[in-house]
Structures are given as structure tokens and as C-alpha cells.
GROMACS .gro file of C-alpha atoms in nm:
model
  232
    1MET     CA    1 -15.918 -20.220   2.596
    2SER     CA    2 -15.961 -20.542   2.790
    3GLY     CA    3 -16.108 -20.888   2.762
    4ASN     CA    4 -15.778 -21.076   2.734
    5PRO     CA    5 -15.827 -21.413   2.907
    6ASN     CA    6 -15.458 -21.414   3.003
    7GLN     CA    7 -15.491 -21.100   3.217
    8THR     CA    8 -15.380 -21.124   3.575
    9TYR     CA    9 -15.576 -20.960   3.855
   10ALA     CA   10 -15.309 -20.688   3.867
   11ASP     CA   11 -15.355 -20.629   3.493
   12ILE     CA   12 -15.730 -20.580   3.540
   13VAL     CA   13 -15.720 -20.341   3.835
   14THR     CA   14 -15.435 -20.129   3.700
   15SER     CA   15 -15.571 -20.099   3.344
   16ARG     CA   16 -15.938 -20.045   3.434
   17ARG     CA   17 -16.073 -19.694   3.407
   18SER     CA   18 -16.414 -19.533   3.415
   19ILE     CA   19 -16.580 -19.541   3.073
   20ARG     CA   20 -16.808 -19.250   2.983
   21GLY     CA   21 -16.856 -19.314   2.610
   22TYR     CA   22 -16.998 -19.637   2.463
   23LEU     CA   23 -17.055 -19.807   2.130
   24GLU     CA   24 -17.414 -19.855   2.014
   25LYS     CA   25 -17.376 -20.230   2.049
   26PRO     CA   26 -17.598 -20.455   2.263
   27VAL     CA   27 -17.451 -20.647   2.556
   28PRO     CA   28 -17.563 -21.012   2.571
   29ARG     CA   29 -17.763 -21.107   2.879
   30ASP     CA   30 -17.560 -21.423   2.938
   31LEU     CA   31 -17.239 -21.216   2.953
   32ILE     CA   32 -17.393 -20.987   3.215
   33GLU     CA   33 -17.507 -21.289   3.416
   34GLU     CA   34 -17.151 -21.425   3.405
   35ILE     CA   35 -17.015 -21.092   3.528
   36LEU     CA   36 -17.268 -21.073   3.811
   37ALA     CA   37 -17.184 -21.427   3.921
   38LEU     CA   38 -16.817 -21.328   3.945
   39ALA     CA   39 -16.897 -21.005   4.128
   40MET     CA   40 -17.108 -21.179   4.389
   41ARG     CA   41 -16.803 -21.371   4.509
   42SER     CA   42 -16.698 -21.047   4.680
   43PRO     CA   43 -16.677 -21.043   5.062
   44THR     CA   44 -17.000 -20.984   5.252
   45SER     CA   45 -17.053 -20.935   5.623
   46MET     CA   46 -17.160 -21.265   5.780
   47ASN     CA   47 -17.277 -21.377   5.434
   48THR     CA   48 -17.576 -21.142   5.443
   49GLN     CA   49 -17.548 -21.067   5.067
   50PRO     CA   50 -17.775 -20.759   5.090
   51TRP     CA   51 -17.735 -20.655   4.727
   52HIS     CA   52 -17.976 -20.670   4.435
   53PHE     CA   53 -17.912 -20.578   4.072
   54HIS     CA   54 -18.173 -20.432   3.839
   55VAL     CA   55 -18.026 -20.468   3.490
   56ILE     CA   56 -18.195 -20.236   3.241
   57THR     CA   57 -18.162 -20.188   2.866
   58GLY     CA   58 -18.367 -20.086   2.565
   59GLU     CA   59 -18.691 -19.891   2.598
   60PRO     CA   60 -18.713 -19.897   2.981
   61LEU     CA   61 -18.364 -19.747   3.001
   62ASP     CA   62 -18.458 -19.482   2.745
   63ARG     CA   63 -18.758 -19.387   2.960
   64ILE     CA   64 -18.529 -19.348   3.263
   65ARG     CA   65 -18.292 -19.128   3.064
   66LYS     CA   66 -18.579 -18.910   2.945
   67GLY     CA   67 -18.742 -18.883   3.288
   68ASN     CA   68 -18.413 -18.805   3.463
   69THR     CA   69 -18.323 -18.534   3.212
   70GLU     CA   70 -18.667 -18.372   3.210
   71ARG     CA   71 -18.686 -18.357   3.588
   72ILE     CA   72 -18.337 -18.214   3.637
   73LEU     CA   73 -18.393 -17.948   3.369
   74ALA     CA   74 -18.725 -17.861   3.535
   75GLY     CA   75 -18.543 -17.800   3.862
   76GLU     CA   76 -18.681 -18.101   4.048
   77PRO     CA   77 -18.491 -18.146   4.376
   78ASP     CA   78 -18.258 -18.438   4.426
   79SER     CA   79 -18.446 -18.743   4.556
   80ARG     CA   80 -18.145 -18.970   4.599
   81GLU     CA   81 -18.219 -19.237   4.861
   82PHE     CA   82 -17.872 -19.328   4.984
   83ARG     CA   83 -17.734 -19.051   5.203
   84ARG     CA   84 -17.490 -18.818   5.035
   85GLY     CA   85 -17.329 -18.637   5.329
   86GLU     CA   86 -17.180 -18.288   5.321
   87PRO     CA   87 -17.019 -18.143   5.006
   88PHE     CA   88 -16.654 -18.231   4.964
   89ALA     CA   89 -16.397 -17.992   5.108
   90GLY     CA   90 -16.019 -17.974   5.145
   91VAL     CA   91 -15.815 -18.242   4.973
   92HIS     CA   92 -16.127 -18.438   4.875
   93ARG     CA   93 -16.261 -18.136   4.687
   94GLU     CA   94 -15.921 -18.085   4.527
   95ARG     CA   95 -15.928 -18.441   4.392
   96GLN     CA   96 -16.282 -18.394   4.263
   97ILE     CA   97 -16.179 -18.077   4.078
   98GLY     CA   98 -15.863 -18.245   3.952
   99VAL     CA   99 -16.041 -18.526   3.770
  100ALA     CA  100 -16.303 -18.282   3.638
  101LYS     CA  101 -16.023 -18.076   3.483
  102GLN     CA  102 -15.880 -18.392   3.326
  103LEU     CA  103 -16.217 -18.484   3.175
  104PHE     CA  104 -16.300 -18.133   3.051
  105GLY     CA  105 -15.952 -18.105   2.902
  106ALA     CA  106 -15.987 -18.437   2.719
  107MET     CA  107 -16.327 -18.336   2.583
  108GLY     CA  108 -16.211 -17.985   2.486
  109ILE     CA  109 -16.470 -17.821   2.711
  110GLU     CA  110 -16.363 -17.468   2.799
  111ARG     CA  111 -16.423 -17.321   3.144
  112ASP     CA  112 -16.670 -17.061   3.015
  113ASP     CA  113 -16.861 -17.297   2.783
  114LYS     CA  114 -17.175 -17.336   2.994
  115ASP     CA  115 -17.370 -17.531   2.732
  116ALA     CA  116 -17.098 -17.792   2.689
  117ARG     CA  117 -17.057 -17.822   3.065
  118GLN     CA  118 -17.430 -17.869   3.114
  119ASP     CA  119 -17.440 -18.133   2.839
  120TRP     CA  120 -17.158 -18.315   3.013
  121VAL     CA  121 -17.352 -18.317   3.341
  122LEU     CA  122 -17.665 -18.438   3.165
  123ARG     CA  123 -17.470 -18.735   3.027
  124GLY     CA  124 -17.469 -18.869   3.381
  125PHE     CA  125 -17.846 -18.839   3.408
  126ARG     CA  126 -17.867 -19.025   3.074
  127GLN     CA  127 -17.654 -19.308   3.217
  128PHE     CA  128 -17.376 -19.188   2.985
  129ASP     CA  129 -17.580 -19.318   2.689
  130ALA     CA  130 -17.462 -19.670   2.775
  131PRO     CA  131 -17.661 -19.966   2.638
  132VAL     CA  132 -17.701 -20.114   2.987
  133CYS     CA  133 -17.753 -19.972   3.334
  134VAL     CA  134 -17.723 -20.175   3.652
  135ILE     CA  135 -17.906 -20.024   3.948
  136VAL     CA  136 -17.762 -20.152   4.277
  137THR     CA  137 -18.009 -20.171   4.565
  138TYR     CA  138 -18.014 -20.327   4.910
  139ASP     CA  139 -18.278 -20.464   5.144
  140ARG     CA  140 -18.451 -20.181   5.328
  141GLU     CA  141 -18.465 -20.383   5.650
  142LEU     CA  142 -18.085 -20.349   5.664
  143SER     CA  143 -18.085 -19.969   5.627
  144GLY     CA  144 -17.939 -19.910   5.972
  145SER     CA  145 -17.635 -20.130   5.908
  146ASP     CA  146 -17.309 -19.972   5.794
  147ASP     CA  147 -17.194 -20.321   5.693
  148THR     CA  148 -17.464 -20.322   5.425
  149ALA     CA  149 -17.325 -20.015   5.249
  150PHE     CA  150 -16.974 -20.159   5.278
  151ASP     CA  151 -17.087 -20.488   5.121
  152CYS     CA  152 -17.265 -20.310   4.835
  153GLY     CA  153 -16.955 -20.102   4.767
  154ALA     CA  154 -16.744 -20.417   4.759
  155VAL     CA  155 -16.975 -20.597   4.516
  156THR     CA  156 -16.995 -20.291   4.290
  157THR     CA  157 -16.616 -20.272   4.272
  158ALA     CA  158 -16.607 -20.642   4.190
  159LEU     CA  159 -16.872 -20.584   3.925
  160VAL     CA  160 -16.677 -20.319   3.733
  161ASN     CA  161 -16.357 -20.523   3.752
  162ALA     CA  162 -16.534 -20.840   3.632
  163ALA     CA  163 -16.689 -20.642   3.346
  164TRP     CA  164 -16.349 -20.503   3.248
  165SER     CA  165 -16.203 -20.853   3.246
  166ARG     CA  166 -16.467 -20.947   2.987
  167GLY     CA  167 -16.408 -20.647   2.761
  168LEU     CA  168 -16.684 -20.425   2.897
  169GLY     CA  169 -16.645 -20.079   3.044
  170CYS     CA  170 -16.839 -19.925   3.333
  171VAL     CA  171 -16.871 -19.606   3.528
  172ILE     CA  172 -17.022 -19.597   3.876
  173ASN     CA  173 -17.240 -19.290   3.911
  174SER     CA  174 -17.499 -19.118   4.126
  175GLN     CA  175 -17.664 -18.888   3.871
  176GLY     CA  176 -17.850 -19.183   3.727
  177ILE     CA  177 -18.034 -19.248   4.053
  178MET     CA  178 -18.082 -18.894   4.185
  179GLN     CA  179 -18.437 -18.884   4.048
  180SER     CA  180 -18.538 -19.203   4.226
  181PRO     CA  181 -18.913 -19.196   4.141
  182VAL     CA  182 -18.822 -19.223   3.771
  183VAL     CA  183 -18.585 -19.511   3.835
  184ARG     CA  184 -18.833 -19.696   4.058
  185GLU     CA  185 -19.113 -19.665   3.806
  186HIS     CA  186 -18.934 -19.778   3.493
  187ALA     CA  187 -18.701 -20.035   3.654
  188GLY     CA  188 -18.982 -20.183   3.862
  189ILE     CA  189 -18.788 -20.158   4.189
  190PRO     CA  190 -19.001 -20.270   4.485
  191ASP     CA  191 -19.052 -20.059   4.797
  192ASP     CA  192 -18.853 -20.299   5.015
  193GLN     CA  193 -18.534 -20.192   4.833
  194VAL     CA  194 -18.317 -19.883   4.884
  195ILE     CA  195 -18.160 -19.749   4.565
  196MET     CA  196 -17.787 -19.705   4.621
  197LYS     CA  197 -17.594 -19.658   4.295
  198ALA     CA  198 -17.609 -19.680   3.917
  199VAL     CA  199 -17.348 -19.851   3.702
  200ALA     CA  200 -17.343 -19.766   3.331
  201MET     CA  201 -17.211 -20.061   3.128
  202GLY     CA  202 -17.126 -20.132   2.767
  203TRP     CA  203 -16.858 -20.178   2.504
  204PRO     CA  204 -16.607 -19.889   2.530
  205ASP     CA  205 -16.586 -19.642   2.243
  206GLU     CA  206 -16.210 -19.610   2.198
  207ASP     CA  207 -16.255 -19.287   2.003
  208PHE     CA  208 -16.435 -19.111   2.289
  209PRO     CA  209 -16.170 -18.875   2.437
  210ALA     CA  210 -16.274 -18.898   2.804
  211ASN     CA  211 -16.222 -19.275   2.798
  212ALA     CA  212 -15.847 -19.217   2.785
  213VAL     CA  213 -15.849 -19.031   3.116
  214VAL     CA  214 -15.680 -19.217   3.401
  215SER     CA  215 -15.750 -19.065   3.740
  216GLU     CA  216 -15.459 -19.037   3.979
  217ARG     CA  217 -15.427 -19.232   4.303
  218LYS     CA  218 -15.242 -19.114   4.611
  219PRO     CA  219 -14.933 -19.322   4.696
  220VAL     CA  220 -14.940 -19.608   4.942
  221ASP     CA  221 -14.716 -19.422   5.186
  222GLU     CA  222 -14.977 -19.146   5.206
  223ALA     CA  223 -15.270 -19.383   5.245
  224ALA     CA  224 -15.128 -19.648   5.478
  225ARG     CA  225 -14.958 -19.668   5.817
  226PHE     CA  226 -14.759 -19.979   5.904
  227VAL     CA  227 -14.734 -20.065   6.272
  228GLY     CA  228 -14.510 -20.333   6.421
  229PHE     CA  229 -14.304 -20.400   6.107
  230GLU     CA  230 -13.926 -20.400   6.120
  231GLU     CA  231 -13.767 -20.103   5.945
  232GLY     CA  232 -13.541 -20.154   5.645
   0.00000   0.00000   0.00000
């Protein structure tokens, strides 16, 4: 899927996609350290570098998967720490539904198959069964700064692109951190950190149908306005 040292930046960002199925193959620590070093070259407001990465594998990750799944099935309320905002509506909801339809179609999950749909949701709480999970946190003392969230988003984007350039797949997700007490306990995250996002990481399983899904992007002329440029 990736990992070609001759890739250009354009190759990486246009070929990358979210990976939701992984091989049962360990990821070397030194490779993850290399990826993090690349990611941390991302822009950061006034060089504050508010991010922290809690890289989890093996038994601790299995305990997080188990705790997340048990709590959600028991009806435990969402304890996500980073604010979610209102549910999506309008065009944003349409895009959310659109990619869900793509994924369910690829996986052969019918609209009325409640068990299959629930299992798909639970994959997120299991960190998509990936061999590695990276929990992104930021310093609590910066909680009132919008720049902090912007910086953490930038470094997370850089992280998934750097991973892709080294042959690894990722998917950024929120299900994995919605039961924050579980994550804090088993990842050993200190109280001075706010849990922001989870990133599942591993070697892509090319036979997993959802991995072939490429989400659509709106065109530049819909997203951008150009002011002061000459026409033509």
C-alpha cells in the first residue's frame, strides 16, 4: 500500500486512506519513534508543542479494548474529555452518512443487520484491533487555548501521513477514548493531560474490504475563495 522511499509528498497525501483492518504483526518501536520524530516537525503555535503521545501495544492495549467494550455494552455514558460539540447536521451530516454507506457497502453490512452494525461500531472501541494505539493528549494548563487543539490536529495529521510513508496504516478515531477512565488507567496517563484523540496503527490488511474505501473530498472551488487574484 505504501512505504516506497521514492514517494513524493503528493503521492503520500493522495494515496493515504483510513485503515480499519490490520495484520496481526507487531510494529517495531524504533519505526514508531521515527514516525513520531517526523510528525513533530509539524507547525505549532509559537513553538509551544503541547502534544504528548502514549503509544500502547500488547496486554495494556488489550485491557483498554476489553474495558472500553464492556463499559459501552453496559450503557456507561460517554466520558470523552475533548469537547464534541453538537451532532452534525446539514451537509456535514450528509458527508458522515455518505462515508458510512461506503464502509457498510464494502463490508457487506445490510441496513437491517443490527448485529453486524453493532460489531462494526465496537471495532472502534477495540481500536480497530490494531497492534498499536497512539493516544494523543495535551497539557491541561493549555485547555483554554484554541491554538492547542489546532496544533494537536496538525501533528496528528502529520503522524498518519508519516506512518503511511513508512508502510503503516492508521485511522484517527474517538471511540477509543470515549471511556476515558479506562484509557487513563491502562495507559498510565497523568492528570495534567487532557485526552484528545486515539490513532490506531499497524500494517494494513489488504484483504480487509473497508481498507479499499476512499472517502470523497469536496473540490477546491467549493472549499476556497480567492481574493485579489487576476482572472483568467
